[in-house]
Amino acid sequence: STDERKLYDLIARRYLALFLPAAKYEQVAVTIEIGGERLYAKGRTMLDSGWRQAYEGDWDDASSNEDQEHDNQSAWNKDQRLPSLTQGEKFAVKRVMTRRDRTKPPARYTEATLLTQMEKHGLGTPATRADIIEKLVSSDTIERQGASLQPTGKGEQLIRLTSEQLRSPELTARWERELERIARGEARTSSFMNQIRDMTEQLVKEVKTSSAEYKPHNLTNRHCPECGSRLMERKSKRGTRLICSSKSCEYKRSDEKQLSNRRCPQCHKKMELKIGKAGKYVQCLACNITEKLEEGGGKARKHETRNLIKKYEKQESIGNSLGDLLKAAMAKQEEQ
């Protein structure tokens, strides 16, 4: 039957391929200019068919079947077969295909890949590389998102505002090599420090004359109850905190929800305690109910607390004396 013949043919070709040498090919990247536009293609140029001869071009030959080419989009495949080409060669264009797609950014660094790149470029030592990454995380320059490391708004601004010389990994690598030379006695410390001092003075001059300005990336729409400046959101191991953006103000508080003892008149759940320009208030977001708190936020003042303590201490002493008198009277009556 037809199916049996196809199966036998496949087995026979597979058996013959076992005795043939390995196939050899060359990975090729081609740039072609058509009508002023540059087009790119990647693929393979076959040098020696080897075991593929047993399949007579049926193997991975997308160009022989237009339907298969359309389905697999092999013209965009880096493993597609390309003819032998020479630089400057001219040829006629028979067909152009287009495809709607989106460009993809390079893959984000993970800690493992970043450590590999740091080692490759001579940044840090085996003992300090992991600590460098932790310092970048703790300074809110980069952040962990799953397994990847991504720059924060602060980190992106740092790259834009910093001079190209400072943000280049080559500078740090050069310093690391110079420190190793000093440790081996091949270079002088004074010469190295003078170079850094001169470079620092030049960078400071550039900063003073620059109009670039750093803008906090983590500003919120909430305002400080003490000075009215906008609050900044800062993440830490203990959670999110809100810190006043004014350098002269030291106000800060946790951004976690604070529940009050006040109950919502509709759902009877505890209302959330908040602070606004007019002072403290409680709010039930589910029922959209807001109530202003009285001055002091429901807490007793120190002098009121002392007066209450004295009052109850007196009541306790009176109560104890009456109890003692009653017990004495009853005991005396029993004796009689």
Short mmCIF file of C-alpha atoms in Angstrom, two decimals:
data_model
loop_
_atom_site.label_atom_id
_atom_site.label_comp_id
_atom_site.label_asym_id
_atom_site.label_seq_id
_atom_site.Cartn_x
_atom_site.Cartn_y
_atom_site.Cartn_z
CA SER A 1 0.00 0.00 0.00
CA THR A 2 0.99 3.65 -0.22
CA ASP A 3 1.46 4.02 3.55
CA GLU A 4 3.59 0.87 3.74
CA ARG A 5 5.79 2.13 0.89
CA LYS A 6 6.32 5.47 2.65
CA LEU A 7 7.22 3.72 5.91
CA TYR A 8 9.68 1.39 4.16
CA ASP A 9 11.25 4.34 2.32
CA LEU A 10 11.71 6.24 5.60
CA ILE A 11 13.36 3.24 7.31
CA ALA A 12 15.66 2.59 4.35
CA ARG A 13 16.80 6.22 4.12
CA ARG A 14 17.38 6.33 7.88
CA TYR A 15 19.51 3.19 7.67
CA LEU A 16 21.61 4.55 4.79
CA ALA A 17 22.15 7.87 6.60
CA LEU A 18 23.90 6.00 9.44
CA PHE A 19 26.85 5.22 7.14
CA LEU A 20 27.27 8.69 5.66
CA PRO A 21 29.53 11.43 7.15
CA ALA A 22 28.31 14.42 9.13
CA ALA A 23 26.81 17.32 7.24
CA LYS A 24 28.87 20.51 7.20
CA TYR A 25 27.42 23.99 6.81
CA GLU A 26 28.40 27.61 7.34
CA GLN A 27 26.28 30.04 9.34
CA VAL A 28 25.70 33.09 7.16
CA ALA A 29 24.27 36.58 7.77
CA VAL A 30 23.33 38.50 4.63
CA THR A 31 22.57 42.20 4.16
CA ILE A 32 20.74 43.00 0.92
CA GLU A 33 19.89 46.49 -0.34
CA ILE A 34 16.72 46.84 -2.41
CA GLY A 35 15.44 50.23 -3.47
CA GLY A 36 17.45 52.00 -0.77
CA GLU A 37 16.10 49.71 1.97
CA ARG A 38 18.33 47.26 3.80
CA LEU A 39 17.00 43.76 4.37
CA TYR A 40 18.64 41.10 6.51
CA ALA A 41 18.63 37.32 6.39
CA LYS A 42 20.28 34.61 8.43
CA GLY A 43 20.72 31.02 7.40
CA ARG A 44 23.05 28.21 6.45
CA THR A 45 25.17 27.64 3.37
CA MET A 46 25.76 23.92 2.87
CA LEU A 47 29.42 22.92 2.47
CA ASP A 48 29.01 19.13 2.55
CA SER A 49 25.59 17.45 2.48
CA GLY A 50 26.88 14.32 4.25
CA TRP A 51 24.05 12.19 5.63
CA ARG A 52 21.46 14.54 4.13
CA GLN A 53 22.20 13.02 0.72
CA ALA A 54 20.11 10.02 1.77
CA TYR A 55 17.02 12.22 1.86
CA GLU A 56 17.56 13.70 -1.64
CA GLY A 57 16.72 17.30 -0.65
CA ASP A 58 13.49 16.38 1.12
CA TRP A 59 15.13 17.17 4.45
CA ASP A 60 14.75 20.78 5.62
CA ASP A 61 14.18 22.02 2.07
CA ALA A 62 11.51 24.61 2.63
CA SER A 63 12.16 26.37 -0.66
CA SER A 64 10.84 23.34 -2.60
CA ASN A 65 7.39 23.73 -1.09
CA GLU A 66 5.78 27.19 -1.02
CA ASP A 67 3.01 26.09 1.31
CA GLN A 68 5.48 24.75 3.83
CA GLU A 69 7.50 27.95 3.49
CA HIS A 70 4.42 30.03 4.26
CA ASP A 71 3.35 27.88 7.22
CA ASN A 72 6.76 27.66 8.87
CA GLN A 73 7.84 31.17 7.77
CA SER A 74 11.23 29.63 7.00
CA ALA A 75 12.38 32.79 5.25
CA TRP A 76 12.67 34.28 8.76
CA ASN A 77 14.31 31.18 10.22
CA LYS A 78 18.00 31.37 11.11
CA ASP A 79 18.32 27.68 10.09
CA GLN A 80 16.98 28.21 6.56
CA ARG A 81 19.09 27.12 3.60
CA LEU A 82 20.76 29.98 1.73
CA PRO A 83 22.48 29.72 -1.65
CA SER A 84 26.18 30.40 -2.00
CA LEU A 85 26.64 34.18 -2.17
CA THR A 86 29.58 36.52 -2.71
CA GLN A 87 30.03 40.08 -1.49
CA GLY A 88 28.79 42.66 -4.01
CA GLU A 89 26.81 40.12 -6.01
CA LYS A 90 23.74 41.47 -7.83
CA PHE A 91 20.59 39.52 -8.60
CA ALA A 92 16.96 40.06 -9.57
CA VAL A 93 14.30 40.19 -6.85
CA LYS A 94 11.46 37.77 -7.63
CA ARG A 95 9.34 38.08 -4.54
CA VAL A 96 9.21 40.00 -1.24
CA MET A 97 7.30 38.79 1.82
CA THR A 98 6.19 40.94 4.74
CA ARG A 99 5.17 39.94 8.22
CA ARG A 100 3.60 41.98 11.02
CA ASP A 101 5.62 41.62 14.21
CA ARG A 102 7.05 43.52 17.16
CA THR A 103 10.64 44.02 18.13
CA LYS A 104 11.71 42.38 21.37
CA PRO A 105 14.14 43.93 23.86
CA PRO A 106 17.21 41.98 24.97
CA ALA A 107 16.61 39.51 27.78
CA ARG A 108 16.92 40.98 31.28
CA TYR A 109 19.91 40.05 33.38
CA THR A 110 19.48 37.52 36.14
CA GLU A 111 21.90 37.49 39.07
CA ALA A 112 23.73 34.54 37.49
CA THR A 113 24.12 36.16 34.05
CA LEU A 114 25.08 39.51 35.60
CA LEU A 115 27.77 37.86 37.72
CA THR A 116 29.09 36.17 34.57
CA GLN A 117 29.28 39.50 32.73
CA MET A 118 30.98 41.18 35.70
CA GLU A 119 33.59 38.44 35.74
CA LYS A 120 34.03 38.69 31.96
CA HIS A 121 34.65 42.45 32.08
CA GLY A 122 36.82 42.34 35.22
CA LEU A 123 34.37 44.11 37.52
CA GLY A 124 34.90 43.39 41.22
CA THR A 125 36.34 40.23 42.70
CA PRO A 126 34.71 36.85 43.43
CA ALA A 127 34.22 38.04 47.03
CA THR A 128 32.67 41.44 46.18
CA ARG A 129 30.54 40.91 43.05
CA ALA A 130 27.48 39.53 44.85
CA ASP A 131 27.76 42.33 47.45
CA ILE A 132 27.82 44.95 44.67
CA ILE A 133 24.49 43.65 43.37
CA GLU A 134 22.99 43.71 46.88
CA LYS A 135 24.09 47.33 47.34
CA LEU A 136 22.43 48.29 44.07
CA VAL A 137 19.20 46.65 45.27
CA SER A 138 19.32 48.26 48.74
CA SER A 139 20.00 51.71 47.24
CA ASP A 140 16.86 51.38 45.07
CA THR A 141 18.92 51.50 41.87
CA ILE A 142 17.78 48.08 40.64
CA GLU A 143 15.04 45.76 41.83
CA ARG A 144 14.24 42.08 41.64
CA GLN A 145 11.23 41.09 39.56
CA GLY A 146 11.01 37.34 39.66
CA ALA A 147 14.34 35.92 38.53
CA SER A 148 15.36 39.05 36.59
CA LEU A 149 16.98 42.30 37.68
CA GLN A 150 15.45 45.52 36.35
CA PRO A 151 16.47 49.17 36.78
CA THR A 152 14.24 51.41 38.86
CA GLY A 153 13.30 54.95 37.91
CA LYS A 154 16.20 56.11 40.05
CA GLY A 155 18.61 53.82 38.20
CA GLU A 156 17.41 55.00 34.79
CA GLN A 157 17.89 58.64 35.79
CA LEU A 158 21.34 57.81 37.16
CA ILE A 159 22.38 56.46 33.77
CA ARG A 160 21.01 59.51 31.95
CA LEU A 161 22.57 62.06 34.32
CA THR A 162 25.96 60.40 34.81
CA SER A 163 28.78 61.10 32.37
CA GLU A 164 29.58 58.41 29.84
CA GLN A 165 33.02 57.92 31.38
CA LEU A 166 31.63 57.08 34.83
CA ARG A 167 28.95 54.66 33.69
CA SER A 168 31.33 52.71 31.45
CA PRO A 169 32.32 49.30 32.87
CA GLU A 170 35.73 49.79 31.27
CA LEU A 171 36.59 52.50 33.83
CA THR A 172 35.94 50.20 36.80
CA ALA A 173 37.79 47.35 35.11
CA ARG A 174 40.78 49.63 34.47
CA TRP A 175 40.82 50.68 38.12
CA GLU A 176 40.64 47.05 39.23
CA ARG A 177 43.64 46.18 37.04
CA GLU A 178 45.56 49.18 38.36
CA LEU A 179 44.88 48.13 41.97
CA GLU A 180 46.18 44.65 41.18
CA ARG A 181 49.36 46.20 39.74
CA ILE A 182 49.77 48.27 42.91
CA ALA A 183 49.35 45.12 45.03
CA ARG A 184 52.11 43.42 43.00
CA GLY A 185 54.37 46.45 43.37
CA GLU A 186 54.25 47.26 39.64
CA ALA A 187 52.58 50.69 40.06
CA ARG A 188 52.66 53.57 42.54
CA THR A 189 49.68 54.45 44.73
CA SER A 190 50.33 58.21 44.50
CA SER A 191 50.17 58.18 40.71
CA PHE A 192 46.89 56.25 40.74
CA MET A 193 45.31 58.61 43.30
CA ASN A 194 46.44 61.71 41.38
CA GLN A 195 44.70 60.41 38.25
CA ILE A 196 41.46 59.84 40.16
CA ARG A 197 41.70 63.27 41.83
CA ASP A 198 42.17 65.06 38.50
CA MET A 199 39.27 63.17 36.93
CA THR A 200 37.03 63.92 39.94
CA GLU A 201 37.75 67.65 39.78
CA GLN A 202 36.87 67.69 36.09
CA LEU A 203 33.61 65.80 36.70
CA VAL A 204 32.61 68.18 39.51
CA LYS A 205 33.13 71.16 37.19
CA GLU A 206 30.89 69.53 34.58
CA VAL A 207 28.16 68.90 37.16
CA LYS A 208 28.24 72.52 38.36
CA THR A 209 27.78 73.86 34.85
CA SER A 210 25.14 71.29 33.87
CA SER A 211 21.43 72.13 33.89
CA ALA A 212 20.37 68.49 34.37
CA GLU A 213 18.35 67.83 37.53
CA TYR A 214 17.40 64.66 39.37
CA LYS A 215 13.68 64.23 39.98
CA PRO A 216 12.56 61.66 42.57
CA HIS A 217 10.96 58.77 40.70
CA ASN A 218 8.93 57.53 43.66
CA LEU A 219 6.86 60.64 44.45
CA THR A 220 3.24 59.97 45.40
CA ASN A 221 0.19 62.23 45.26
CA ARG A 222 -0.02 62.21 49.05
CA HIS A 223 1.27 65.17 51.03
CA CYS A 224 3.21 65.47 54.26
CA PRO A 225 0.91 66.49 57.16
CA GLU A 226 3.72 68.55 58.72
CA CYS A 227 5.13 70.62 55.84
CA GLY A 228 2.81 69.90 52.90
CA SER A 229 5.52 68.49 50.62
CA ARG A 230 4.81 65.39 48.56
CA LEU A 231 5.60 62.04 50.13
CA MET A 232 8.01 59.55 48.56
CA GLU A 233 7.36 55.82 48.54
CA ARG A 234 10.28 53.68 49.62
CA LYS A 235 10.31 49.89 49.77
CA SER A 236 12.23 47.93 52.39
CA LYS A 237 12.29 44.46 53.91
CA ARG A 238 9.74 45.61 56.51
CA GLY A 239 7.32 46.86 53.85
CA THR A 240 6.57 50.15 52.14
CA ARG A 241 7.20 53.45 53.93
CA LEU A 242 6.23 57.01 53.07
CA ILE A 243 8.95 59.62 53.55
CA CYS A 244 8.72 63.38 53.16
CA SER A 245 10.53 64.64 50.05
CA SER A 246 11.67 67.81 51.83
CA LYS A 247 15.22 67.53 53.15
CA SER A 248 14.38 69.77 56.12
CA CYS A 249 11.46 67.54 57.21
CA GLU A 250 11.96 64.17 58.89
CA TYR A 251 8.37 62.93 58.66
CA LYS A 252 7.94 59.28 57.74
CA ARG A 253 5.38 56.59 58.36
CA SER A 254 4.41 53.13 57.24
CA ASP A 255 2.21 52.81 54.18
CA GLU A 256 0.44 49.79 55.66
CA LYS A 257 -3.27 50.16 56.35
CA GLN A 258 -4.06 51.35 59.88
CA LEU A 259 -7.46 50.30 61.19
CA SER A 260 -9.23 52.36 63.82
CA ASN A 261 -11.73 51.25 66.47
CA ARG A 262 -14.43 53.26 64.72
CA ARG A 263 -17.01 51.05 62.97
CA CYS A 264 -18.66 51.86 59.66
CA PRO A 265 -22.36 52.69 60.26
CA GLN A 266 -23.36 50.62 57.21
CA CYS A 267 -21.15 47.51 57.00
CA HIS A 268 -20.00 47.68 60.67
CA LYS A 269 -16.39 46.92 59.72
CA LYS A 270 -13.45 48.80 61.19
CA MET A 271 -12.71 51.98 59.30
CA GLU A 272 -9.26 52.84 57.97
CA LEU A 273 -7.33 55.60 59.74
CA LYS A 274 -5.85 58.24 57.42
CA ILE A 275 -4.15 61.61 57.70
CA GLY A 276 -4.96 64.58 55.47
CA LYS A 277 -4.42 68.32 55.39
CA ALA A 278 -7.33 68.86 57.79
CA GLY A 279 -6.01 66.28 60.24
CA LYS A 280 -6.90 62.69 61.01
CA TYR A 281 -10.00 61.02 59.63
CA VAL A 282 -11.43 57.54 59.20
CA GLN A 283 -12.77 56.12 55.97
CA CYS A 284 -14.63 53.07 54.73
CA LEU A 285 -13.70 52.67 51.07
CA ALA A 286 -16.32 49.98 50.43
CA CYS A 287 -19.20 52.20 51.59
CA ASN A 288 -17.57 55.52 50.61
CA ILE A 289 -18.06 56.95 54.11
CA THR A 290 -15.61 59.41 55.67
CA GLU A 291 -15.69 60.79 59.22
CA LYS A 292 -13.38 63.35 60.73
CA LEU A 293 -11.75 62.52 64.05
CA GLU A 294 -11.70 64.92 66.95
CA GLU A 295 -8.49 66.63 67.93
CA GLY A 296 -6.13 64.15 69.52
CA GLY A 297 -7.30 61.21 67.43
CA GLY A 298 -9.18 59.55 70.30
CA LYS A 299 -6.11 59.22 72.50
CA ALA A 300 -6.14 60.45 76.09
CA ARG A 301 -3.68 63.18 76.98
CA LYS A 302 -1.03 62.65 79.64
CA HIS A 303 -2.64 64.86 82.33
CA GLU A 304 -6.03 63.20 81.69
CA THR A 305 -4.45 59.77 82.09
CA ARG A 306 -2.84 60.78 85.40
CA ASN A 307 -6.17 62.13 86.75
CA LEU A 308 -7.98 58.90 85.84
CA ILE A 309 -5.33 56.80 87.56
CA LYS A 310 -5.58 58.87 90.75
CA LYS A 311 -9.38 58.69 90.66
CA TYR A 312 -9.52 54.91 90.42
CA GLU A 313 -6.78 54.51 93.00
CA LYS A 314 -8.96 56.45 95.48
CA GLN A 315 -12.05 54.39 94.64
CA GLU A 316 -10.07 51.21 95.15
CA SER A 317 -8.86 52.33 98.55
CA ILE A 318 -12.40 53.30 99.61
CA GLY A 319 -13.77 50.03 98.44
CA ASN A 320 -11.14 48.10 100.31
CA SER A 321 -11.78 49.98 103.57
CA LEU A 322 -15.56 49.39 103.38
CA GLY A 323 -14.98 45.73 102.73
CA ASP A 324 -12.70 45.45 105.71
CA LEU A 325 -15.24 47.19 107.96
CA LEU A 326 -18.05 44.88 106.79
CA LYS A 327 -15.98 41.77 107.40
CA ALA A 328 -15.06 42.98 110.87
CA ALA A 329 -18.72 43.69 111.74
CA MET A 330 -19.85 40.23 110.57
CA ALA A 331 -17.08 38.52 112.48
CA LYS A 332 -18.00 40.40 115.64
CA GLN A 333 -21.69 39.44 115.26
CA GLU A 334 -20.81 35.74 114.96
CA GLU A 335 -18.76 35.88 118.13
CA GLN A 336 -21.71 37.25 120.05
#
